[in-house]
Coordinates of C-alpha atoms and ligand atoms in Angstrom, one line a residue:
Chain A
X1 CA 169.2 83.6 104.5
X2 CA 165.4 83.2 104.3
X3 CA 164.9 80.4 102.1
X4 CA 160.9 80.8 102.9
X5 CA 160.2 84.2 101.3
X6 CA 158.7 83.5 98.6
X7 CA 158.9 86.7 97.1
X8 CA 162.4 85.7 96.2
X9 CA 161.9 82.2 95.6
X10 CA 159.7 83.6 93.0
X11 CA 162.4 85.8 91.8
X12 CA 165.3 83.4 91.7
X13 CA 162.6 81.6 89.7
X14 CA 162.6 84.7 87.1
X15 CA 166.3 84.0 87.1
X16 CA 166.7 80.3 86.3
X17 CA 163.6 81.4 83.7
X18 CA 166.0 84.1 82.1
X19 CA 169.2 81.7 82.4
X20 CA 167.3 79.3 80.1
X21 CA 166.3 81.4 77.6
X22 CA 169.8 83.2 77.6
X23 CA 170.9 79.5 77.0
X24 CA 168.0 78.5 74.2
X25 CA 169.7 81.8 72.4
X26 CA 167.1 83.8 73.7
X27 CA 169.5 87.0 74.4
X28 CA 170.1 88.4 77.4
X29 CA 167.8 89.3 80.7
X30 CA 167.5 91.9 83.5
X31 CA 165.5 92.5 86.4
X32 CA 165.3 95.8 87.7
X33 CA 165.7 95.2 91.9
X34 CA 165.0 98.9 91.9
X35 CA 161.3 98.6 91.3
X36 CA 161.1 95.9 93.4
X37 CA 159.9 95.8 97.0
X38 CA 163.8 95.9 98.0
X39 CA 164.3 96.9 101.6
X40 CA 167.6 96.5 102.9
X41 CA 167.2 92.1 104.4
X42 CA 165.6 91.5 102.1
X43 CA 168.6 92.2 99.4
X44 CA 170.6 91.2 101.3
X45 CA 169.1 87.8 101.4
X46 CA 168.9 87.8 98.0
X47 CA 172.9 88.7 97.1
X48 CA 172.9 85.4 99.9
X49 CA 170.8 83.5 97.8
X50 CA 173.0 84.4 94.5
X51 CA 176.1 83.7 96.5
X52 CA 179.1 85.1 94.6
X53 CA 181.4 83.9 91.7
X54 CA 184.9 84.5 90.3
X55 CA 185.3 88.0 89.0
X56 CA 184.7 91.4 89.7
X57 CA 184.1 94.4 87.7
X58 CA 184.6 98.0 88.6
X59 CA 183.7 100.8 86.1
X60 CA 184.2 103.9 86.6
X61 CA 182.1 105.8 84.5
X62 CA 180.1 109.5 85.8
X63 CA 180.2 107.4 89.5
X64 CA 181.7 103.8 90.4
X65 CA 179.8 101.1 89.6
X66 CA 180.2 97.4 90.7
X67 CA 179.7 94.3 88.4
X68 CA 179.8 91.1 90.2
X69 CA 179.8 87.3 88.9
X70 CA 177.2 85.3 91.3
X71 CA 177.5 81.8 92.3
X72 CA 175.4 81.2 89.0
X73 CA 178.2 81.5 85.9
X74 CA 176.3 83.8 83.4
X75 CA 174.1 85.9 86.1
X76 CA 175.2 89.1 87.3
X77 CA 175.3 91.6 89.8
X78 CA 175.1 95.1 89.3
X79 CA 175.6 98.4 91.3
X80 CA 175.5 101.5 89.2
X81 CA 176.5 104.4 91.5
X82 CA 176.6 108.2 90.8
X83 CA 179.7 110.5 91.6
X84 CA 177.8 111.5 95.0
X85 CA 178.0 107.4 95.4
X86 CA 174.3 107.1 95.7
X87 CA 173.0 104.2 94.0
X88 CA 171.0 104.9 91.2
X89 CA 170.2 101.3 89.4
X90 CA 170.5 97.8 90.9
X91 CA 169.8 95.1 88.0
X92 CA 170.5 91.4 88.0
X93 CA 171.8 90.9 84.4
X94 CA 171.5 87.8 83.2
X95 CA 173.8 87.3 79.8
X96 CA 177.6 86.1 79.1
X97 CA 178.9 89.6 79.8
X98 CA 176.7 92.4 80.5
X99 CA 176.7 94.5 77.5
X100 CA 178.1 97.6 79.7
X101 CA 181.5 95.7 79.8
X102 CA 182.9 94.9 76.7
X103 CA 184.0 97.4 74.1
X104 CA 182.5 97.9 70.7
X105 CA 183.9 97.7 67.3
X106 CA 183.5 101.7 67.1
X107 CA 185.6 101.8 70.4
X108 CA 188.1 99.7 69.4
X109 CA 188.5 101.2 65.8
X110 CA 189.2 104.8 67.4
X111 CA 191.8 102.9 69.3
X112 CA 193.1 101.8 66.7
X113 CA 193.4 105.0 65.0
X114 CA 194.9 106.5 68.1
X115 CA 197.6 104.0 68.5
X116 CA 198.3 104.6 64.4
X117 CA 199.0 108.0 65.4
X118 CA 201.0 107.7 67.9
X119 CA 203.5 105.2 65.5
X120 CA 203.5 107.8 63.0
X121 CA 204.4 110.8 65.3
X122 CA 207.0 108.7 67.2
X123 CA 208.5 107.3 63.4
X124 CA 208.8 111.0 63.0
X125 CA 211.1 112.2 65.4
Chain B
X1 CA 183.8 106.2 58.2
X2 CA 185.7 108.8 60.0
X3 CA 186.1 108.5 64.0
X4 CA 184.7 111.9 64.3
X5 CA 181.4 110.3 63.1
X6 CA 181.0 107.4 65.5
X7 CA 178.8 107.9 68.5
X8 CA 181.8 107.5 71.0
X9 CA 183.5 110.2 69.3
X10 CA 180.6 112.3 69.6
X11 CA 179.7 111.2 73.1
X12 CA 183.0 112.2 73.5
X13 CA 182.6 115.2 72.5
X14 CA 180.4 116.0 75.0
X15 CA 182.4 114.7 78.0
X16 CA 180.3 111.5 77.9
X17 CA 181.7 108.0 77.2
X18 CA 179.4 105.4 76.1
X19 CA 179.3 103.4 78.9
X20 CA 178.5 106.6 81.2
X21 CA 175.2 107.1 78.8
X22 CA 174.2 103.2 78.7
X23 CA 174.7 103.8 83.0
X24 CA 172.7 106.9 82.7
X25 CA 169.7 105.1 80.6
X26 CA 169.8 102.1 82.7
X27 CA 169.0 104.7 85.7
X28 CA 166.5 106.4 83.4
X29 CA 164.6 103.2 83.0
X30 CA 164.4 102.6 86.9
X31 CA 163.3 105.9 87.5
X32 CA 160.5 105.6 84.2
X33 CA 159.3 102.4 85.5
X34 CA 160.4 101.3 82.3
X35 CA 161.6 97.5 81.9
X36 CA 165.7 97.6 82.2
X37 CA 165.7 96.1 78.6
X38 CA 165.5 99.5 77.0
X39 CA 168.0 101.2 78.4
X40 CA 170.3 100.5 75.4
X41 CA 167.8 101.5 73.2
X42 CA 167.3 104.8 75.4
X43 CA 170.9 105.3 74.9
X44 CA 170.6 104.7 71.5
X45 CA 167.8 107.6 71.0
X46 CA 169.9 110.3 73.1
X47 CA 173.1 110.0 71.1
X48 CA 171.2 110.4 67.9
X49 CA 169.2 113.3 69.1
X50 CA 169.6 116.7 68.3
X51 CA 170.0 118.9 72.0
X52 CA 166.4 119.8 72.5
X53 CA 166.1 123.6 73.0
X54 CA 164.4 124.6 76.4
X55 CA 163.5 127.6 77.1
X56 CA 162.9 128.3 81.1
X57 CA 160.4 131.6 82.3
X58 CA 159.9 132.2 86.0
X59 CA 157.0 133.6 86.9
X60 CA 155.2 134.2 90.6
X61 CA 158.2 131.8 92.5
X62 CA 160.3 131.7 95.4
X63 CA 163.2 130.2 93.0
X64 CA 163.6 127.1 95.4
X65 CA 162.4 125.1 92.4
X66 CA 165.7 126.0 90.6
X67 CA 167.8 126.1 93.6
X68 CA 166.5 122.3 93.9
X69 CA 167.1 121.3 90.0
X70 CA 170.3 122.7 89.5
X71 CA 172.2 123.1 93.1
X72 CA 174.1 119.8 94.4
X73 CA 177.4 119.3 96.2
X74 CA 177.9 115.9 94.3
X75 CA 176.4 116.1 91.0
X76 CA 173.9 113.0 90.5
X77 CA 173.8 111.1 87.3
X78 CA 170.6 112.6 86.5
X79 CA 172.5 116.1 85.7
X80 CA 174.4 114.1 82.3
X81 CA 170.1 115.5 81.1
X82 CA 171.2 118.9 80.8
X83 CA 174.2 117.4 77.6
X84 CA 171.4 116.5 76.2
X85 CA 169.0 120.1 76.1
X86 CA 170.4 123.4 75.0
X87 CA 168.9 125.8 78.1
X88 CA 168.0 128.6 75.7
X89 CA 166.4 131.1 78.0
X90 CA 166.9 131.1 81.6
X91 CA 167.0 134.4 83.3
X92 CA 168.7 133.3 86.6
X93 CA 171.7 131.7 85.0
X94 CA 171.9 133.5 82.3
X95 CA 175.0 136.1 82.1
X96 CA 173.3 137.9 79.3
X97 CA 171.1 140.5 81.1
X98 CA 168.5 143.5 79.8
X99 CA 168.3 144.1 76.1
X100 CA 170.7 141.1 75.2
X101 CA 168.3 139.0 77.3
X102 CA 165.1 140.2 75.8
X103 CA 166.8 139.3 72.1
X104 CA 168.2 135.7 73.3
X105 CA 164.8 134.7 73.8
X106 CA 162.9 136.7 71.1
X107 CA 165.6 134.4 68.8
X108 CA 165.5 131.1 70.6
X109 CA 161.5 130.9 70.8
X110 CA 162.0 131.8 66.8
X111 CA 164.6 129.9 66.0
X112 CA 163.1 126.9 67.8
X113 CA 159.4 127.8 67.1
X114 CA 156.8 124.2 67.2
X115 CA 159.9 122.5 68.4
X116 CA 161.0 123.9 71.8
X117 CA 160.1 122.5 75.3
X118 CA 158.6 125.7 77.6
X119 CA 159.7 125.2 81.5
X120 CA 157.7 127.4 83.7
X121 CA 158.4 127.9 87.7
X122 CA 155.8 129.7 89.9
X123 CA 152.7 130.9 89.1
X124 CA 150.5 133.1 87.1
X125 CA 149.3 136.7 88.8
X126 CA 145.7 137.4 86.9
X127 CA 144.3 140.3 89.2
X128 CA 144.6 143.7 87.2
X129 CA 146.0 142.5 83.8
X130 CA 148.6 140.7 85.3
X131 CA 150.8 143.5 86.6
X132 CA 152.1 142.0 90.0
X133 CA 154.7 140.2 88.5
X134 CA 156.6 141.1 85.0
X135 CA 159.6 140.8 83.3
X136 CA 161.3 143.5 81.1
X137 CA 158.0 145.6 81.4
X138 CA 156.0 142.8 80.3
X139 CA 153.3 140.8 82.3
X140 CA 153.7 136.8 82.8
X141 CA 150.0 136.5 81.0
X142 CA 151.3 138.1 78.2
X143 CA 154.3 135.9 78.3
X144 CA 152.8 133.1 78.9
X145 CA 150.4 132.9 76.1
X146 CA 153.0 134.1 73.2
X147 CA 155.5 131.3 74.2
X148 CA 153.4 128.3 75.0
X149 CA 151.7 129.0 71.5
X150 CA 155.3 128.6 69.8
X151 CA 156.2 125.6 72.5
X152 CA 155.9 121.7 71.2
X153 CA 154.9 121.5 75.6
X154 CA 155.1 123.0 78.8
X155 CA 156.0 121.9 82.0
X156 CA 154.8 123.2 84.7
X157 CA 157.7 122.9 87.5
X158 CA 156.8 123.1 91.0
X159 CA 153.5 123.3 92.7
X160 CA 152.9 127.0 92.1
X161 CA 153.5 126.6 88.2
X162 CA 151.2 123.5 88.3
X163 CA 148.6 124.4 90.9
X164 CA 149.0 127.9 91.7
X165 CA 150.9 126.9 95.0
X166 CA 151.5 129.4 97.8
X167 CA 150.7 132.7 95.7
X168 CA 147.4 131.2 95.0
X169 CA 147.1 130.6 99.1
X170 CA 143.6 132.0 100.3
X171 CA 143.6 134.8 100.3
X172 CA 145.5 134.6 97.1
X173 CA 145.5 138.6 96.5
X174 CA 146.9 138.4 92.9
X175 CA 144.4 135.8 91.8
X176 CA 147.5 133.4 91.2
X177 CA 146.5 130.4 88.6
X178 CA 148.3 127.4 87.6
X179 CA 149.9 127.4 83.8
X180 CA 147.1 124.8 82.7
X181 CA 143.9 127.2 83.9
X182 CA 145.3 129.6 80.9
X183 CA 147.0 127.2 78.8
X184 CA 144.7 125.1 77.0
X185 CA 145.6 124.1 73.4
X186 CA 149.3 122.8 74.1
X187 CA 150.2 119.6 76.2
X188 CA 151.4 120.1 80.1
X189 CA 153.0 118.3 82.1
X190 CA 153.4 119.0 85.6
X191 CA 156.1 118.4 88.3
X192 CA 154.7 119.7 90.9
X193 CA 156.2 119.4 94.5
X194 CA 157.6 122.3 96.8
X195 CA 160.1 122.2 95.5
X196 CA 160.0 119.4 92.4
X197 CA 161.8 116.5 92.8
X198 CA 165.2 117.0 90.2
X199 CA 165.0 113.5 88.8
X200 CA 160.9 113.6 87.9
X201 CA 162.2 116.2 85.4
X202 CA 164.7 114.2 84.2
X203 CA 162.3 111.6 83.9
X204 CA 160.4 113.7 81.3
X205 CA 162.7 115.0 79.6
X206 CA 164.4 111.8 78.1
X207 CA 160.9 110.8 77.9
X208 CA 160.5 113.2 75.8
X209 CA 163.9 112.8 73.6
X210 CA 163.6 108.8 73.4
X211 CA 160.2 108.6 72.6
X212 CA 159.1 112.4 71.3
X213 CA 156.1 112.2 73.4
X214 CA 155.5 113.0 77.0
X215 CA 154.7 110.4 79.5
X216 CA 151.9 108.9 80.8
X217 CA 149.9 111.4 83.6
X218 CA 147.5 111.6 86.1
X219 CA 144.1 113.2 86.0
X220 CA 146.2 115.8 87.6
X221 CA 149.0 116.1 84.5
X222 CA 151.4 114.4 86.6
X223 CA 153.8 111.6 85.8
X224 CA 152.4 108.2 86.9
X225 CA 155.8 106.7 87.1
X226 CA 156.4 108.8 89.8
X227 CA 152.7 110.1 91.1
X228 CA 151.2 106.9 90.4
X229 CA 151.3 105.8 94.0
X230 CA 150.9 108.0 97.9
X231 CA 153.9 108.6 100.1
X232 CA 151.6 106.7 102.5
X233 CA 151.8 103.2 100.3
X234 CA 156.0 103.8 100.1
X235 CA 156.8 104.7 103.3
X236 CA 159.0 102.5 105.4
X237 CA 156.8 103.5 108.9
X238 CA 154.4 102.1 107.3
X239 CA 154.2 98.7 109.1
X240 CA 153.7 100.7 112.2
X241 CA 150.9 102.4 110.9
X242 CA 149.1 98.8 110.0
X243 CA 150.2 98.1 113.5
X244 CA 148.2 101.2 114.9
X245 CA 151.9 102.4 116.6
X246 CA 151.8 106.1 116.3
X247 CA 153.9 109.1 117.5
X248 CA 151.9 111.3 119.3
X249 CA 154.1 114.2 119.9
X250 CA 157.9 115.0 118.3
X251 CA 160.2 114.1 121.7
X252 CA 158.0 110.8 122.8
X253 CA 159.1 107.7 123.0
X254 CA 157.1 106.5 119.6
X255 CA 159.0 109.1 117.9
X256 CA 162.3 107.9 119.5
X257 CA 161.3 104.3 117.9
X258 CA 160.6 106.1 114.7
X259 CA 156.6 105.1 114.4
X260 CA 154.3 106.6 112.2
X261 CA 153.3 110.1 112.4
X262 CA 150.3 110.0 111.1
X263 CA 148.9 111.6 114.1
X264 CA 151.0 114.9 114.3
X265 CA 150.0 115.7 111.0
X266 CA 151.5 113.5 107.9
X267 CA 149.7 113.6 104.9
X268 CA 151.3 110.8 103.1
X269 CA 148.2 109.2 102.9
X270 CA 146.4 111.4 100.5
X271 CA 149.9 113.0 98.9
X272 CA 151.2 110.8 95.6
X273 CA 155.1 111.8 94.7
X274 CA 158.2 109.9 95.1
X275 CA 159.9 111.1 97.9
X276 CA 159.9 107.7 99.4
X277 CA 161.5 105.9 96.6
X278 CA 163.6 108.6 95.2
X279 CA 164.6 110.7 98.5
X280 CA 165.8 114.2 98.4
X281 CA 169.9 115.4 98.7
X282 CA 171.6 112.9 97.1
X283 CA 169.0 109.7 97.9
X284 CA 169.5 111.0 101.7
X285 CA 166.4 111.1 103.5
X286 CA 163.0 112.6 102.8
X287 CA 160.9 114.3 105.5
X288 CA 159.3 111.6 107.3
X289 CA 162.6 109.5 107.5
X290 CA 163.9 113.1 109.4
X291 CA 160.8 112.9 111.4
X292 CA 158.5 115.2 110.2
X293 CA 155.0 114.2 108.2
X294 CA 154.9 114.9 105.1
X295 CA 153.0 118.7 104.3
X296 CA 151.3 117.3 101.0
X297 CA 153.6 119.9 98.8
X298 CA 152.7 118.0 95.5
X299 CA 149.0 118.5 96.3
X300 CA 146.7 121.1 94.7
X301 CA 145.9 124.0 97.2
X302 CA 148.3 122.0 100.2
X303 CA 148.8 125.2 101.6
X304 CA 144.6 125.9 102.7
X305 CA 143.8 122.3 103.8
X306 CA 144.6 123.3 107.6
X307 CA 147.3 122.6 109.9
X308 CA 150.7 120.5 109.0
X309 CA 150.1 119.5 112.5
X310 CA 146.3 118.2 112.7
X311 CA 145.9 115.0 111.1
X312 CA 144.1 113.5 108.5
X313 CA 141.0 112.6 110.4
X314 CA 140.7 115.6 112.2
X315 CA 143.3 115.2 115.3
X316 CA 141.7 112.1 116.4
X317 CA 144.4 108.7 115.0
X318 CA 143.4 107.1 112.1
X319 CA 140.5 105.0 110.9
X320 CA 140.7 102.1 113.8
X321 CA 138.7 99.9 111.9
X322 CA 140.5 100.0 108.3
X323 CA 143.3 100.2 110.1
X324 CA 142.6 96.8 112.5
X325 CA 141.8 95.2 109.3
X326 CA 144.8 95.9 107.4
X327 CA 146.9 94.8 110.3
X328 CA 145.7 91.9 110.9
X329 CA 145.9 90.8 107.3
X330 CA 149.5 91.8 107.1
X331 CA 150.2 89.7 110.3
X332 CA 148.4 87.1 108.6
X333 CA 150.2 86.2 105.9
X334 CA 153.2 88.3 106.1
X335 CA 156.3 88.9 103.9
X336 CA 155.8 89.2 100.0
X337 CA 152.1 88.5 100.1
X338 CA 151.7 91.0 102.8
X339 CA 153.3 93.6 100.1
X340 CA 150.7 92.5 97.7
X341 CA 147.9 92.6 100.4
X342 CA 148.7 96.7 100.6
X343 CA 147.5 97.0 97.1
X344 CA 144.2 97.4 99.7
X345 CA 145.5 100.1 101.2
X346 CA 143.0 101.8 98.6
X347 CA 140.6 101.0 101.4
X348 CA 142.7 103.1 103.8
X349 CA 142.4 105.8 101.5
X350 CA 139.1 105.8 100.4
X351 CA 138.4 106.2 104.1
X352 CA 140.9 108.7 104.8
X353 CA 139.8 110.3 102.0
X354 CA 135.7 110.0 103.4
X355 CA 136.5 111.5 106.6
X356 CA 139.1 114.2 105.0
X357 CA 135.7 115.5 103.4
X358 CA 133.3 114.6 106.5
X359 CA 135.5 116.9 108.4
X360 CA 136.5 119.5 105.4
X361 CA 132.9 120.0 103.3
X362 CA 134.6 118.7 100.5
X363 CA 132.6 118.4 97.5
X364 CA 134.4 116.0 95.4
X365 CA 134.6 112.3 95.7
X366 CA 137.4 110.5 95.3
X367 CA 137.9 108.6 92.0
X368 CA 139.0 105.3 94.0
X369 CA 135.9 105.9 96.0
X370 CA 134.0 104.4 92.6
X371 CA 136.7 101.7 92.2
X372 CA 136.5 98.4 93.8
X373 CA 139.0 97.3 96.2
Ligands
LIG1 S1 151.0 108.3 107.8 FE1 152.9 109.2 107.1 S2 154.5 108.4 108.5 FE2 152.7 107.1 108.7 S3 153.0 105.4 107.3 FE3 151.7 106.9 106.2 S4 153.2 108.2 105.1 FE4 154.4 107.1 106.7

């Protein structure tokens, strides 16, 4: 871990910046690592420097992606990878859940609807 | 409201689920230089759009630009664009051949007419009315000039659509042009590169359908979020080249240690495209990562500036002195401030670019030339 670049001390700065805003109801925050003078130690000091939390998300939507809890509750890793497994967007997200995750009320409705039908075609047999 | 109306059913209906689209956008937005913020709203304007008809002529081409759009062993998430465009007119992948092709495209350019995006590949034959290259008995002038009046834009894919390319090569014996030296009143855009890179046309294409304009250029119609910067200021030999380490043939022990090859020929210096960021096959490699310099494919005229093989400065290393300089600043200081202290790499280039026309009786002068450093 290089605790001296200060490249990322000026990025986990960005981070605590975005944690406090999330916090003071500001809504959520990303930082594109994509776009970001990223080679390979250097991320790799940085996933260090974020150190990693309880859970771990795996999506699997047009390629895997991998959502990860850092040490810090409330900031988030993320991998999106493409069916050829080629990463094609690295963010830190910083928010309760990144919005990717949890369902929405359209989603869930359709379920709902689904599940209906089912009852009805199994209470007709 | 019914489920058939909600955007997951819809997305649905195209094989799509919401959270591969949001996925998709998020990608989008790297690959725009857009902040990440938007990608919901990027997702947001592609559901609600109506598939934007495209209709795709190929003139004076080698077809590598298509191979290199459409062909892939593992499909990337940039391919979820073509759910959102309805290909009209594409003679190479169309099954409809002859008369049925001639009427496909006589009703999508009428159907669509102000509204559809025109993709050409290759370039335009001018000598003797056009006649070295035409399609159903008609010449790719004529072509050309009724369908970009009907088009909302064009984009000109691949160096020969946007530059003229290898047909226009000296000594360019069917007076080959570019799309914008006969297109004038319509907006281009070119993607030029030998072949294009697949994503830059992604890129402007959901630029296109989330913000109904096309992005930003160059003051060479290209993209700035992907020409906006050389090979040379993204390439990972670049340390060696502040370091003055240079390969000085393809077997020698600099090349074994993967220094820069500036001196067997690499144009990365005066090339802008984003084969450094954005790779080729996959996110694989790009030429110089396989050893090779880069040939300035993106580059108006790349083919008549002399030898892949000679270098920039005429076959004799770089600029020592612009060089020394920038070495011994990122030495210096090193690590994130030594990223920021290449944004005076423009005073590599404007030196590259002085001895470029020292040595080549170039008449132009570099725009950066006026800029400060
Ligand atoms: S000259 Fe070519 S190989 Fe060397 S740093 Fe520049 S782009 Fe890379």
């Amino acid at each position: 871990m290089d605790e001296r670049d200060p490249f990322l001390n000026a990025l986990m700065g960005e981070v605590r910046m975005l944690l406090s805003r999330l916090l003071d109801d500001g809504g959520p925050g990303q930082i594109d690592l994509m776009r970001l003078p990223m080679p390979p130690e250097r991320r790799q000091d940085l996933q260090d420097m974020l150190g990693r939390g309880e859970v771990e998300i795996t999506l699997d939507a047009a390629g895997t992606s991998l959502i990860r809890e850092t040490a810090y509750a409330g900031v988030w890793w993320i991998e999106h990878r493409d069916r050829g497994g080629r990463m094609v967007a690295n963010l830190i997200e910083v928010a309760q859940m990144p919005a990717i995750v949890p369902p929405t009320d359209e989603e869930m409705r359709a379920s709902l609807a689904a599940l209906h039908a089912r009852d009805m075609k199994e209470a007709g047999r | 409201m019914k489920p058939r109306d909600t955007l997951g059913q819809k997305l649905a209906g195209y094989g799509i689920s919401r959270r591969a689209l949001l996925k998709f956008a998020a990608a989008a937005a790297t690959s725009l230089a857009l902040p990440p913020g938007v990608a919901p709203a990027i997702a947001e304007s592609l559901s609600g759009a109506r598939r934007q008809s495209l209709i795709w002529l190929s003139f004076q081409d080698c077809t590598g630009c298509l191979e290199s759009l459409t062909r892939s062993d593992a499909p990337g998430i940039e391919r979820l664009i073509f759910d959102f465009i309805s290909l009209d007119y594409q003679e190479t992948l169309m099954a409809a051949a002859g008369a049925a092709a001639d009427e496909t495209l006589v009703r999508a350019a009428r159907d669509n007419h102000g509204k559809y995006l025109l993709a050409i590949d290759g370039s335009v034959p001018t000598a003797e009315g056009g006649v070295h290259s035409m399609v159903g008995g008609r010449t790719n002038m004529d072509m050309l000039a009724e369908l970009a009046e009907g088009a909302a834009a064009v984009l000109a894919i691949g160096t020969c659509a946007a530059y003229g390319g290898i047909p226009k090569a000296a000594p360019n014996p069917t007076s080959a042009v570019g799309i914008a030296d006969l297109v004038k009143e319509k907006p281009i855009v070119n993607i030029p590169g030998c072949p294009p890179i697949p994503e830059v046309l992604t890129g402007v294409l959901v630029n296109f359908l989330t913000f109904g304009r096309l992005p930003d250029l160059d003051d060479l119609g290209r993209p700035l979020a992907y020409f906006g910067t050389t090979i040379h200021d993204q390439c990972y030999r670049r340390p060696y080249y502040d370091q003055g380490k240079f390969a000085h043939s393809f077997d020698d022990e600099g090349a074994r240690q993967g220094w820069c090859l500036f001196e067997l020929g690499c144009k990365g210096p005066t090339t802008r495209n984003a084969c450094a960021s954005l790779k080729w096959n996959g996110g694989t490699s790009f030429p110089i990562q396989s050893g090779h310099g880069c040939l300035g494919c993106s580059e108006p005229d790349f083919w008549d500036k002399g030898s892949f093989y000679t270098s920039l400065s005429g076959g004799e290393g770089p600029p020592w002195d612009a060089v020394g300089g920038a070495a011994a600043v990122g030495l210096g200081i090193g690590g994130a401030a030594a990223f920021a202290a290449r944004r005076s790499r423009a005073a590599v280039d404007r030196q590259l670019a002085k001895e470029w026309q020292r040595d080549h009786g170039a008449t132009a002068t570099s725009k950066t030339e006026e800029d400060g450093p």
